[in-house]
Short mmCIF file of N, CA and C in Angstrom, two decimals:
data_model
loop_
_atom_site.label_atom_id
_atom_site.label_comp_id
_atom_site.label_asym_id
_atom_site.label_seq_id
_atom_site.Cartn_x
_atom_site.Cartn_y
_atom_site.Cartn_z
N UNK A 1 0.83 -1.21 0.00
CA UNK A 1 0.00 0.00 0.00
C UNK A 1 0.86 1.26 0.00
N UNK A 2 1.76 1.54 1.17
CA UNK A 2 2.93 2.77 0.84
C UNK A 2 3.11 2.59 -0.32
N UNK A 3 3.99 1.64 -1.09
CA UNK A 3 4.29 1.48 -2.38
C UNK A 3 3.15 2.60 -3.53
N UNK A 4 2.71 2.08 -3.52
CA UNK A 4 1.64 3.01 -4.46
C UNK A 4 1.16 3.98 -3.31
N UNK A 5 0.88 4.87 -2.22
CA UNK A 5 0.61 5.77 -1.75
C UNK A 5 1.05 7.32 -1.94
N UNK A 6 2.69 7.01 -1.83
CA UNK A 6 2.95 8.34 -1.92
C UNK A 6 3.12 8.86 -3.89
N UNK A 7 3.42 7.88 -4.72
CA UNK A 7 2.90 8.19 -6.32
C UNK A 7 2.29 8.39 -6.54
N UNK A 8 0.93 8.31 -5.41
CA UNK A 8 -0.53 8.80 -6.12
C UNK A 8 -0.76 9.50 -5.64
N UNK A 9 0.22 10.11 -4.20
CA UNK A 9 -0.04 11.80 -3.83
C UNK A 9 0.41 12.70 -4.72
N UNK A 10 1.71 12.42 -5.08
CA UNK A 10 2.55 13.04 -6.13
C UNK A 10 1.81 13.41 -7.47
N UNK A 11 1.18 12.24 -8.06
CA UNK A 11 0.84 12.62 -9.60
C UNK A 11 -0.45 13.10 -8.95
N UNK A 12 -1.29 12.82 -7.73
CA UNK A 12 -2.51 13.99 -8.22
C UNK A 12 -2.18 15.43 -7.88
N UNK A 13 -0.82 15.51 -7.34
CA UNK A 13 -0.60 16.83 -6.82
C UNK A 13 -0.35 17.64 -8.31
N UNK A 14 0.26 16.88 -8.93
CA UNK A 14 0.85 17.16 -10.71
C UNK A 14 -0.49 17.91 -10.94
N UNK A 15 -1.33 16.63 -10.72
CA UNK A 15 -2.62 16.86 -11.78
C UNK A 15 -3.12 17.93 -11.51
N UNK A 16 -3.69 18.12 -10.37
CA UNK A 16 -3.88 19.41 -9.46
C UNK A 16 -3.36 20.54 -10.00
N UNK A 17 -2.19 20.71 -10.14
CA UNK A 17 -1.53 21.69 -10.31
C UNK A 17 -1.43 21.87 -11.59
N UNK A 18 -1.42 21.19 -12.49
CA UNK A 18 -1.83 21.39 -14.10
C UNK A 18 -3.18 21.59 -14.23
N UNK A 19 -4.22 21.39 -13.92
CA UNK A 19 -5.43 21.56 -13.88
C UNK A 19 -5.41 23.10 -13.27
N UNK A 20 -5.43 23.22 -12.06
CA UNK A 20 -5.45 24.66 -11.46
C UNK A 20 -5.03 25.88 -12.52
N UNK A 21 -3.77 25.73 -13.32
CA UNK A 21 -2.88 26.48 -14.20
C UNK A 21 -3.85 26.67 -15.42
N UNK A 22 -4.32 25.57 -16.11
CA UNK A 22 -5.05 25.41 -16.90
C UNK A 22 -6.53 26.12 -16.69
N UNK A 23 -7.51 26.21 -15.46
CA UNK A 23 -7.85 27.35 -15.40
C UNK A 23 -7.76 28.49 -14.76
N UNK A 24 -6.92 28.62 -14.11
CA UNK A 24 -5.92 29.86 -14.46
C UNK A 24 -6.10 31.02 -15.04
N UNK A 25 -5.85 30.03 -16.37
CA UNK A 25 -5.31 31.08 -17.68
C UNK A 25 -6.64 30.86 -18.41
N UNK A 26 -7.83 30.26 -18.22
CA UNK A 26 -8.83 29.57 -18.92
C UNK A 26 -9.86 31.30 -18.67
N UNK A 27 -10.03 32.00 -19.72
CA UNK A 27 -11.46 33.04 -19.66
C UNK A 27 -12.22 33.10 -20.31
N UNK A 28 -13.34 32.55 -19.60
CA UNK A 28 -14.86 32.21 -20.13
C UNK A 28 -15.48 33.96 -20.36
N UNK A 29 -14.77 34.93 -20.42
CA UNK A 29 -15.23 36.14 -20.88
C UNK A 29 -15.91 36.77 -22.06
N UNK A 30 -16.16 38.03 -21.98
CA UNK A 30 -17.16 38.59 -23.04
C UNK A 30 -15.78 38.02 -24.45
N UNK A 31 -14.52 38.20 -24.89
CA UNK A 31 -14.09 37.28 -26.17
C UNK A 31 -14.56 36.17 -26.37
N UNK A 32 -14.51 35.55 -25.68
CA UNK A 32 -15.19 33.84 -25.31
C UNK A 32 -16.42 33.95 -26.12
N UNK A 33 -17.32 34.46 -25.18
CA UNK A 33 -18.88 34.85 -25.92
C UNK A 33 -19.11 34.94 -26.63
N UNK A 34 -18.27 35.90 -27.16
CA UNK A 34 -18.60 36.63 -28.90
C UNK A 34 -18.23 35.40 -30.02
N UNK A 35 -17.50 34.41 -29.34
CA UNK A 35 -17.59 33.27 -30.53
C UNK A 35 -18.45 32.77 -31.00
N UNK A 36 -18.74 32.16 -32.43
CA UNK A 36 -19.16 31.19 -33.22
C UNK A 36 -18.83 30.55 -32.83
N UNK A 37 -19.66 29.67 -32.33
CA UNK A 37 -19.33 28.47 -31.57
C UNK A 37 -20.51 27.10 -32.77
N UNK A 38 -19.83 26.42 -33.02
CA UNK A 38 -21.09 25.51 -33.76
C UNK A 38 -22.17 24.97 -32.80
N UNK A 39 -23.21 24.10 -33.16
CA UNK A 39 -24.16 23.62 -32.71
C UNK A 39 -24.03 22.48 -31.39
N UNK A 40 -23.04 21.77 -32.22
CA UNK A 40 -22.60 20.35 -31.22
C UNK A 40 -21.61 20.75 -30.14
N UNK A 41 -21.26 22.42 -29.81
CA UNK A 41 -20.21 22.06 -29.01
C UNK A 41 -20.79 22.18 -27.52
N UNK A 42 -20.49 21.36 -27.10
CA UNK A 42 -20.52 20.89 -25.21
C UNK A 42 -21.11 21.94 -24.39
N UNK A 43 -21.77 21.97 -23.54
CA UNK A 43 -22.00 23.22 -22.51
C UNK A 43 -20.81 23.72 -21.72
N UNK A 44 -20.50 24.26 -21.27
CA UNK A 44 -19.83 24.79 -20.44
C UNK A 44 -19.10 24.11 -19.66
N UNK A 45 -20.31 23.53 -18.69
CA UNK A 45 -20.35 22.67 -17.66
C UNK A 45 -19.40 21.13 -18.01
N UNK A 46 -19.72 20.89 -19.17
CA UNK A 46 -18.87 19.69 -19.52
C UNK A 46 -17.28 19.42 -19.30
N UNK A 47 -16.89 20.90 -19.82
CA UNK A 47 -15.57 20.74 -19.62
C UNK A 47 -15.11 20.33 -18.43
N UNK A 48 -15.49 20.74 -17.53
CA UNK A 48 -14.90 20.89 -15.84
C UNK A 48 -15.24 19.50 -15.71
N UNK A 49 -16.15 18.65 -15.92
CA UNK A 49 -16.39 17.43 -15.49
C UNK A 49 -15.23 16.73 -16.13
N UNK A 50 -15.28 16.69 -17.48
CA UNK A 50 -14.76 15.74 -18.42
C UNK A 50 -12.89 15.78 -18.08
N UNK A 51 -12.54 17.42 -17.98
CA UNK A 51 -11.08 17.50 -17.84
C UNK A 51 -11.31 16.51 -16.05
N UNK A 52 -11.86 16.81 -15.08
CA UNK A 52 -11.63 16.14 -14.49
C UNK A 52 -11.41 15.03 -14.21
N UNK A 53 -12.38 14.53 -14.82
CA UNK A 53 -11.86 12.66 -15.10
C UNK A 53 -10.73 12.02 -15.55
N UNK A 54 -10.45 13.48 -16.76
CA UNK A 54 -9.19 13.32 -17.49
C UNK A 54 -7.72 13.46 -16.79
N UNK A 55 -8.28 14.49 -16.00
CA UNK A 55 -6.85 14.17 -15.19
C UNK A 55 -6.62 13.28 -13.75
N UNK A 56 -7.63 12.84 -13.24
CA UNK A 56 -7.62 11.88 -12.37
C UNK A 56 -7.34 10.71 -13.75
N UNK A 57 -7.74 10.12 -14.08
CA UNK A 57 -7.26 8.74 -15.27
C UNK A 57 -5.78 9.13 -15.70
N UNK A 58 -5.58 10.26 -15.62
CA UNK A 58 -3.81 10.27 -16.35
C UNK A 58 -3.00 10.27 -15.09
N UNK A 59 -3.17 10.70 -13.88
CA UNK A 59 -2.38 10.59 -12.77
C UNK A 59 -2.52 8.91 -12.69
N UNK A 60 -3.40 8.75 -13.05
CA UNK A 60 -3.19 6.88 -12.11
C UNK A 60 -2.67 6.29 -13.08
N UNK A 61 -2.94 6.60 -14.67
CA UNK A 61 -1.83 6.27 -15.54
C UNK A 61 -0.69 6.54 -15.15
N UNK A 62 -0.37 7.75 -14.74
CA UNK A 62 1.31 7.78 -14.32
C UNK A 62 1.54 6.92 -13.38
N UNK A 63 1.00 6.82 -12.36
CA UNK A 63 1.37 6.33 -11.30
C UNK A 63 1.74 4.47 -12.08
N UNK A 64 0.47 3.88 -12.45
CA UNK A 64 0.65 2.48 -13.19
C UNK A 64 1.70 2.47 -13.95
N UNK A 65 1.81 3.37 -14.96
CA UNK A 65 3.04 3.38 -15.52
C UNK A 65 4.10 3.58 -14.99
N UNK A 66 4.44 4.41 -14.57
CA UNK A 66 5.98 4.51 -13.21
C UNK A 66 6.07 2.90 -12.77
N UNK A 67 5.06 2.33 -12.27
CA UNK A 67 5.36 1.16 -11.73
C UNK A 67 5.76 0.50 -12.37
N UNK A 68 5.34 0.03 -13.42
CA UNK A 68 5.62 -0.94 -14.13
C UNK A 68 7.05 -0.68 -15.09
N UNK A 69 7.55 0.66 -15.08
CA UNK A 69 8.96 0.55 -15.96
C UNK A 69 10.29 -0.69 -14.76
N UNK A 70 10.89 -0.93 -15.58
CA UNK A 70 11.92 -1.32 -15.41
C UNK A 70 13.34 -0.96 -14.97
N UNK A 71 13.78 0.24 -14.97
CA UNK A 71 14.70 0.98 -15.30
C UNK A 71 14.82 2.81 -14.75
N UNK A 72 15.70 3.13 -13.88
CA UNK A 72 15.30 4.55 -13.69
C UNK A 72 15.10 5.61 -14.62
N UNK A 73 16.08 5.14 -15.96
CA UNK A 73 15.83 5.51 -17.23
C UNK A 73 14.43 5.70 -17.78
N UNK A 74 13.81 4.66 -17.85
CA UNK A 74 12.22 5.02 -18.38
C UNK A 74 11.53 5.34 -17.53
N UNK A 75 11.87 5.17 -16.31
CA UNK A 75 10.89 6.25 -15.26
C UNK A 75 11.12 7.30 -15.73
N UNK A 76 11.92 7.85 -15.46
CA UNK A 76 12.92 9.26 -15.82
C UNK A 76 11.78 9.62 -17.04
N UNK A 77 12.29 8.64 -18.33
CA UNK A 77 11.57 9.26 -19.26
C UNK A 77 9.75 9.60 -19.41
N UNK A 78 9.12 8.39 -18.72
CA UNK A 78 7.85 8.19 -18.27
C UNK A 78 7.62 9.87 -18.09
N UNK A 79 8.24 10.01 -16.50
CA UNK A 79 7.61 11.93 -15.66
C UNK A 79 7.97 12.52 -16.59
N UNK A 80 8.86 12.24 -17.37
CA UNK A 80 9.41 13.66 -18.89
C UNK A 80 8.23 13.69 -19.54
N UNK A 81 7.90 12.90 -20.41
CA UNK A 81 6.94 12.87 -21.25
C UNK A 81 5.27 13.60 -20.43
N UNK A 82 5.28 12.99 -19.27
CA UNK A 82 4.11 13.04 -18.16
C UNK A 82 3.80 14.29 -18.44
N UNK A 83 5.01 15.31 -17.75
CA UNK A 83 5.51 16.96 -18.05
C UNK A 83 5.24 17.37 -19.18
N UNK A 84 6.38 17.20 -20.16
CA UNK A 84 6.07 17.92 -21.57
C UNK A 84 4.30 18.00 -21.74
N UNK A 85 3.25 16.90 -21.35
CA UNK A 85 1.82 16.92 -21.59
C UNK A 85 1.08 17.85 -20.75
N UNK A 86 1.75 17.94 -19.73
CA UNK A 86 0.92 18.87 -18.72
C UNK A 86 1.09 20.71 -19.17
N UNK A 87 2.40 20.70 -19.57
CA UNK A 87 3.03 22.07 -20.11
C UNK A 87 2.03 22.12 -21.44
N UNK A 88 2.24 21.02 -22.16
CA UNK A 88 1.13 21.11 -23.71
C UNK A 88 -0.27 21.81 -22.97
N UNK A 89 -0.73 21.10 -22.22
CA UNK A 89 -2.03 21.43 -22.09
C UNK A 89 -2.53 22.52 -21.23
N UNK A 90 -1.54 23.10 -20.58
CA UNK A 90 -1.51 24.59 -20.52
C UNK A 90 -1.16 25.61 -21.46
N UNK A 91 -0.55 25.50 -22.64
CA UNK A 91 -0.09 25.99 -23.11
C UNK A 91 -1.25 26.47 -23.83
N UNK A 92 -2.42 25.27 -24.37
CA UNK A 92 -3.53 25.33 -25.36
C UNK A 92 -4.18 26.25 -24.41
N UNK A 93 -4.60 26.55 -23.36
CA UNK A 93 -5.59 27.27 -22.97
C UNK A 93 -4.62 28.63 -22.85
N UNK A 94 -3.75 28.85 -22.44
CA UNK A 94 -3.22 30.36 -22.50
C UNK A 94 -3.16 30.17 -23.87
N UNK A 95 -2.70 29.69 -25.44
CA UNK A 95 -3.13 30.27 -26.52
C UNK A 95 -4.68 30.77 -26.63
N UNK A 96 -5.32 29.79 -26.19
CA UNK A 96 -6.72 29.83 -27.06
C UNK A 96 -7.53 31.02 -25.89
N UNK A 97 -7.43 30.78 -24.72
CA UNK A 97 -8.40 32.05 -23.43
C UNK A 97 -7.58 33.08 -23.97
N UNK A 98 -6.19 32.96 -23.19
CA UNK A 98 -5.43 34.32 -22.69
C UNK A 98 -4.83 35.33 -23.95
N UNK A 99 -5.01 34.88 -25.01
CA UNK A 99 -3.82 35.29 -26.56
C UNK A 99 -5.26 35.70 -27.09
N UNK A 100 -6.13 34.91 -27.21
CA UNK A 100 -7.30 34.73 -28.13
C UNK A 100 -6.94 34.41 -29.71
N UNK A 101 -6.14 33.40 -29.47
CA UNK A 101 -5.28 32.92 -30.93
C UNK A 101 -5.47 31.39 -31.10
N UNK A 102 -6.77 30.87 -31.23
CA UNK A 102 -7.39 29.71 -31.44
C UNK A 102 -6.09 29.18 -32.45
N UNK A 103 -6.16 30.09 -33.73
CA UNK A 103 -5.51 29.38 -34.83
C UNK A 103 -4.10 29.00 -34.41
N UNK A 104 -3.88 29.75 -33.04
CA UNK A 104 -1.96 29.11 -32.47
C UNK A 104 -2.46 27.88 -32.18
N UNK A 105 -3.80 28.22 -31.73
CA UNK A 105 -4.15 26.75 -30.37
C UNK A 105 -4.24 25.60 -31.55
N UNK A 106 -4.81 26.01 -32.36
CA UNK A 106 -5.07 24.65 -33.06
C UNK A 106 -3.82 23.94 -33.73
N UNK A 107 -2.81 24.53 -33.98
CA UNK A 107 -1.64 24.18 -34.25
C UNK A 107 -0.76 23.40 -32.99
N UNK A 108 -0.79 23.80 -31.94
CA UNK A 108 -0.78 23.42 -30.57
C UNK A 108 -1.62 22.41 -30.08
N UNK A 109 -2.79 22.27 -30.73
CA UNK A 109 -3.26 20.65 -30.41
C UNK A 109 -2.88 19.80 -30.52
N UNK A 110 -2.73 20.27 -32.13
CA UNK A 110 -1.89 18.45 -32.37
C UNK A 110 -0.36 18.16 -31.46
N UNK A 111 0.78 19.11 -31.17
CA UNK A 111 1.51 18.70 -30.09
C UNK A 111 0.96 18.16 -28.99
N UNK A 112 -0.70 18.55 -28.65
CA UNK A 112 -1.07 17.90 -27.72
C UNK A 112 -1.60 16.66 -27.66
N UNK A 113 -1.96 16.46 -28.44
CA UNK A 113 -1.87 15.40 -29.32
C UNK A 113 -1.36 14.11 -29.71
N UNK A 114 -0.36 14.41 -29.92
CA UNK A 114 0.97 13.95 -30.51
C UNK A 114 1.46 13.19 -28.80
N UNK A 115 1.52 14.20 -27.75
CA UNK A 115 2.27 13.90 -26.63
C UNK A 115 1.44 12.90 -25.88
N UNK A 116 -0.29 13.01 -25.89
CA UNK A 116 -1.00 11.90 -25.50
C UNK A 116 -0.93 10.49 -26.54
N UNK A 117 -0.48 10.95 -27.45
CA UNK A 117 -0.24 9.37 -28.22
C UNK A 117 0.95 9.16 -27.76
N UNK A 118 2.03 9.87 -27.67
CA UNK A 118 3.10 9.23 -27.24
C UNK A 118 2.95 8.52 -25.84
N UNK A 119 2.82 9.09 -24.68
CA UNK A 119 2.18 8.53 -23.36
C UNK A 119 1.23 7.18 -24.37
N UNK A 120 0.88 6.80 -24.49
CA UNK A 120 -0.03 5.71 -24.64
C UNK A 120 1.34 4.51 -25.41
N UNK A 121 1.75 5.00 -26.59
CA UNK A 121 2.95 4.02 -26.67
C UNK A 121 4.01 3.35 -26.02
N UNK A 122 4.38 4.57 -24.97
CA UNK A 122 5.31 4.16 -24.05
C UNK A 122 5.06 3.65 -23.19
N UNK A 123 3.64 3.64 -22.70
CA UNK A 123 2.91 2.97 -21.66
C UNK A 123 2.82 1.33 -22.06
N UNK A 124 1.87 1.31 -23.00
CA UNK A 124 1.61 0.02 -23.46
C UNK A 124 2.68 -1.24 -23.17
N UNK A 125 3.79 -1.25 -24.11
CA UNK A 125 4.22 -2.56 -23.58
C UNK A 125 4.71 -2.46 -21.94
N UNK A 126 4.40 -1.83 -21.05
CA UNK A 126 4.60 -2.45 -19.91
C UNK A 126 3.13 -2.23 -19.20
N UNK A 127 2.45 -1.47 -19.13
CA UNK A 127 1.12 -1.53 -18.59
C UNK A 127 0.01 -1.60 -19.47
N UNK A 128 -1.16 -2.03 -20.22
CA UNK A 128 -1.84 -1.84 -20.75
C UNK A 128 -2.71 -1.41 -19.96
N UNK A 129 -2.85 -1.54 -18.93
CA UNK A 129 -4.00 -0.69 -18.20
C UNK A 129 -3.47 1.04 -18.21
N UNK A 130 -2.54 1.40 -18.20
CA UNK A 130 -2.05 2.01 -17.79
C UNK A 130 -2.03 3.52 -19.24
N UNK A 131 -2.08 2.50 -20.31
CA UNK A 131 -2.41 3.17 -22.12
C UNK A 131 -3.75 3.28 -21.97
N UNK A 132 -4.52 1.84 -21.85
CA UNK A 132 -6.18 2.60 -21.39
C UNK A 132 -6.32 3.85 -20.87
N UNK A 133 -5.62 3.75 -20.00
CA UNK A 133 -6.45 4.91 -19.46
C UNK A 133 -6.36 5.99 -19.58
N UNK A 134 -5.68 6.03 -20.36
CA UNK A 134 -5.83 7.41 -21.55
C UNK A 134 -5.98 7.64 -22.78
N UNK A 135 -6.78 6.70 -22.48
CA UNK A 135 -7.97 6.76 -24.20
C UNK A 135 -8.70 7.89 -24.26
N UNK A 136 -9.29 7.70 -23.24
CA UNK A 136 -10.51 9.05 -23.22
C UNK A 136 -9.34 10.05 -22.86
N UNK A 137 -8.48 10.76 -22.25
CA UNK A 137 -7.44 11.79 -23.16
C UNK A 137 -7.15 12.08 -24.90
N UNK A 138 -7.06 11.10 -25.34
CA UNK A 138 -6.82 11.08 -26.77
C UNK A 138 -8.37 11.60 -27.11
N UNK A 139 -9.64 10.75 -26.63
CA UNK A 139 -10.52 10.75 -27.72
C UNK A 139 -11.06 12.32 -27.10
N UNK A 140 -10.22 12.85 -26.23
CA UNK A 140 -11.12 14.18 -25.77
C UNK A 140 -10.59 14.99 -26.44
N UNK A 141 -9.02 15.13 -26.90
CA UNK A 141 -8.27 16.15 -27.11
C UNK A 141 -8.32 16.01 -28.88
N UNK A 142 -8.40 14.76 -29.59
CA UNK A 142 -9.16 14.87 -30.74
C UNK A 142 -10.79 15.54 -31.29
N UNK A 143 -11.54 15.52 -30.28
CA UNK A 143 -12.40 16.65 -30.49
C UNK A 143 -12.29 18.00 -29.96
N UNK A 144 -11.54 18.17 -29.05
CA UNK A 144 -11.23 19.73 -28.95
C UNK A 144 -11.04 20.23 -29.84
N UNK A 145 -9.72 19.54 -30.28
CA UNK A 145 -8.72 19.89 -32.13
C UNK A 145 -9.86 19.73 -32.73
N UNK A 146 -10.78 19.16 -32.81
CA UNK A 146 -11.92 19.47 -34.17
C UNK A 146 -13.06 20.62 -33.78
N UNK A 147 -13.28 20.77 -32.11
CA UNK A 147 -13.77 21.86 -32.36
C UNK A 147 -13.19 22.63 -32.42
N UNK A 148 -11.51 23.06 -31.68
CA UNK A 148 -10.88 24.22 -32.11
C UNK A 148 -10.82 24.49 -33.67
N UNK A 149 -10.68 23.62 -34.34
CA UNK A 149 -10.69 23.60 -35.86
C UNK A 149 -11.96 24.38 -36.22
N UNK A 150 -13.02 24.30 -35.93
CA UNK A 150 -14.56 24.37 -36.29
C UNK A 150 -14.72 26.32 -35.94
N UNK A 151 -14.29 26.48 -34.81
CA UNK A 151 -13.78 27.76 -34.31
C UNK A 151 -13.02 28.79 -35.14
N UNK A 152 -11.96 28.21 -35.19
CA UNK A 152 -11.42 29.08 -36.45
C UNK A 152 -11.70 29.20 -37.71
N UNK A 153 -12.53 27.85 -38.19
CA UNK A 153 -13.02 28.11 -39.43
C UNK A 153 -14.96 29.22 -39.32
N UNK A 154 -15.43 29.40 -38.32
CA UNK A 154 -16.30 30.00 -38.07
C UNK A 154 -15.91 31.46 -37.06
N UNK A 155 -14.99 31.76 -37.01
CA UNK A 155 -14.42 33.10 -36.52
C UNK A 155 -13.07 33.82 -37.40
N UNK A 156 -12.30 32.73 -37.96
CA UNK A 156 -11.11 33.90 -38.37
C UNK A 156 -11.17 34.77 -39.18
N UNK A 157 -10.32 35.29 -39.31
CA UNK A 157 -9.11 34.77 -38.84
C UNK A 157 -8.82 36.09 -37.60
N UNK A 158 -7.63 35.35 -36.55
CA UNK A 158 -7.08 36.06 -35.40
C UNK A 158 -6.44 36.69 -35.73
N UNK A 159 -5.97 37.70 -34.95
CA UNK A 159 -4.80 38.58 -34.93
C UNK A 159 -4.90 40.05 -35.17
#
């Protein structure tokens, strides 16, 4: 039980703290408003639920994954990668709230993107539970990128 106790204080403290940052910088303000927003996109309310799940499922991914490497090396690399995703996904909301530069953000998805597929590769051959569980990361941050996409094609262009 210690064994896994203090990793799962650690990565929800991560999560926590990437989440917190993330809204932060997140303004649901009169710019916000004034978007074209299409038909299908989510209430409000969704986000806060959904990122939540999302980042409780990726901390216990880290945590499963940490466990299961072999090597201080791929731990090492494991929290790298962990990081670089948490920085990605702050990064998208200070482009897209704080800049009001969707079209950076959407370019910036796919790094975000990119970094939740990577986490899922590196995971896999040693935890498959551990790649699960950040499926629903992938399949969330692939519709963001399509509604951020949908956004800029119904508001731009920025700048």
């Amino acid at each position: 039980m210690t064994r896994w106790l203090f990793p799962i204080l650690i990565a929800a403290f991560f999560a926590s703290a990437v989440a917190f940052l993330g809204a932060t910088v997140t303004d649901i303000g009169p710019w916000y408003r004034s978007l074209v927003l299409p038909r299908w996109a989510p209430p409000d309310a969704v986000y806060g639920i959904g990122w939540t799940i999302i980042y409780a499922l990726a901390a216990l991914a880290a945590v499963t994954g940490w466990h299961a490497t072999r090597t201080r090396q791929e731990a090492n690399r494991l929290i790298g990668l962990f990081a670089l995703n948490g920085f990605l996904n702050i990064l998208w909301s200070l482009l897209f709230f704080r800049f009001h530069r969707p079209d950076w953000a959407l370019f910036e998805v796919l790094l975000l993107w990119l970094s939740v597929g990577s986490l899922i590769l590196v995971t896999w051959p040693r935890s498959m539970a551990a790649a699960l569980m950040l499926v629903p990361y992938i399949c969330w941050v692939t519709f963001a990128g399509y509604l951020n996409m949908t956004i800029v094609r119904l508001n731009g262009p920025f700048g």
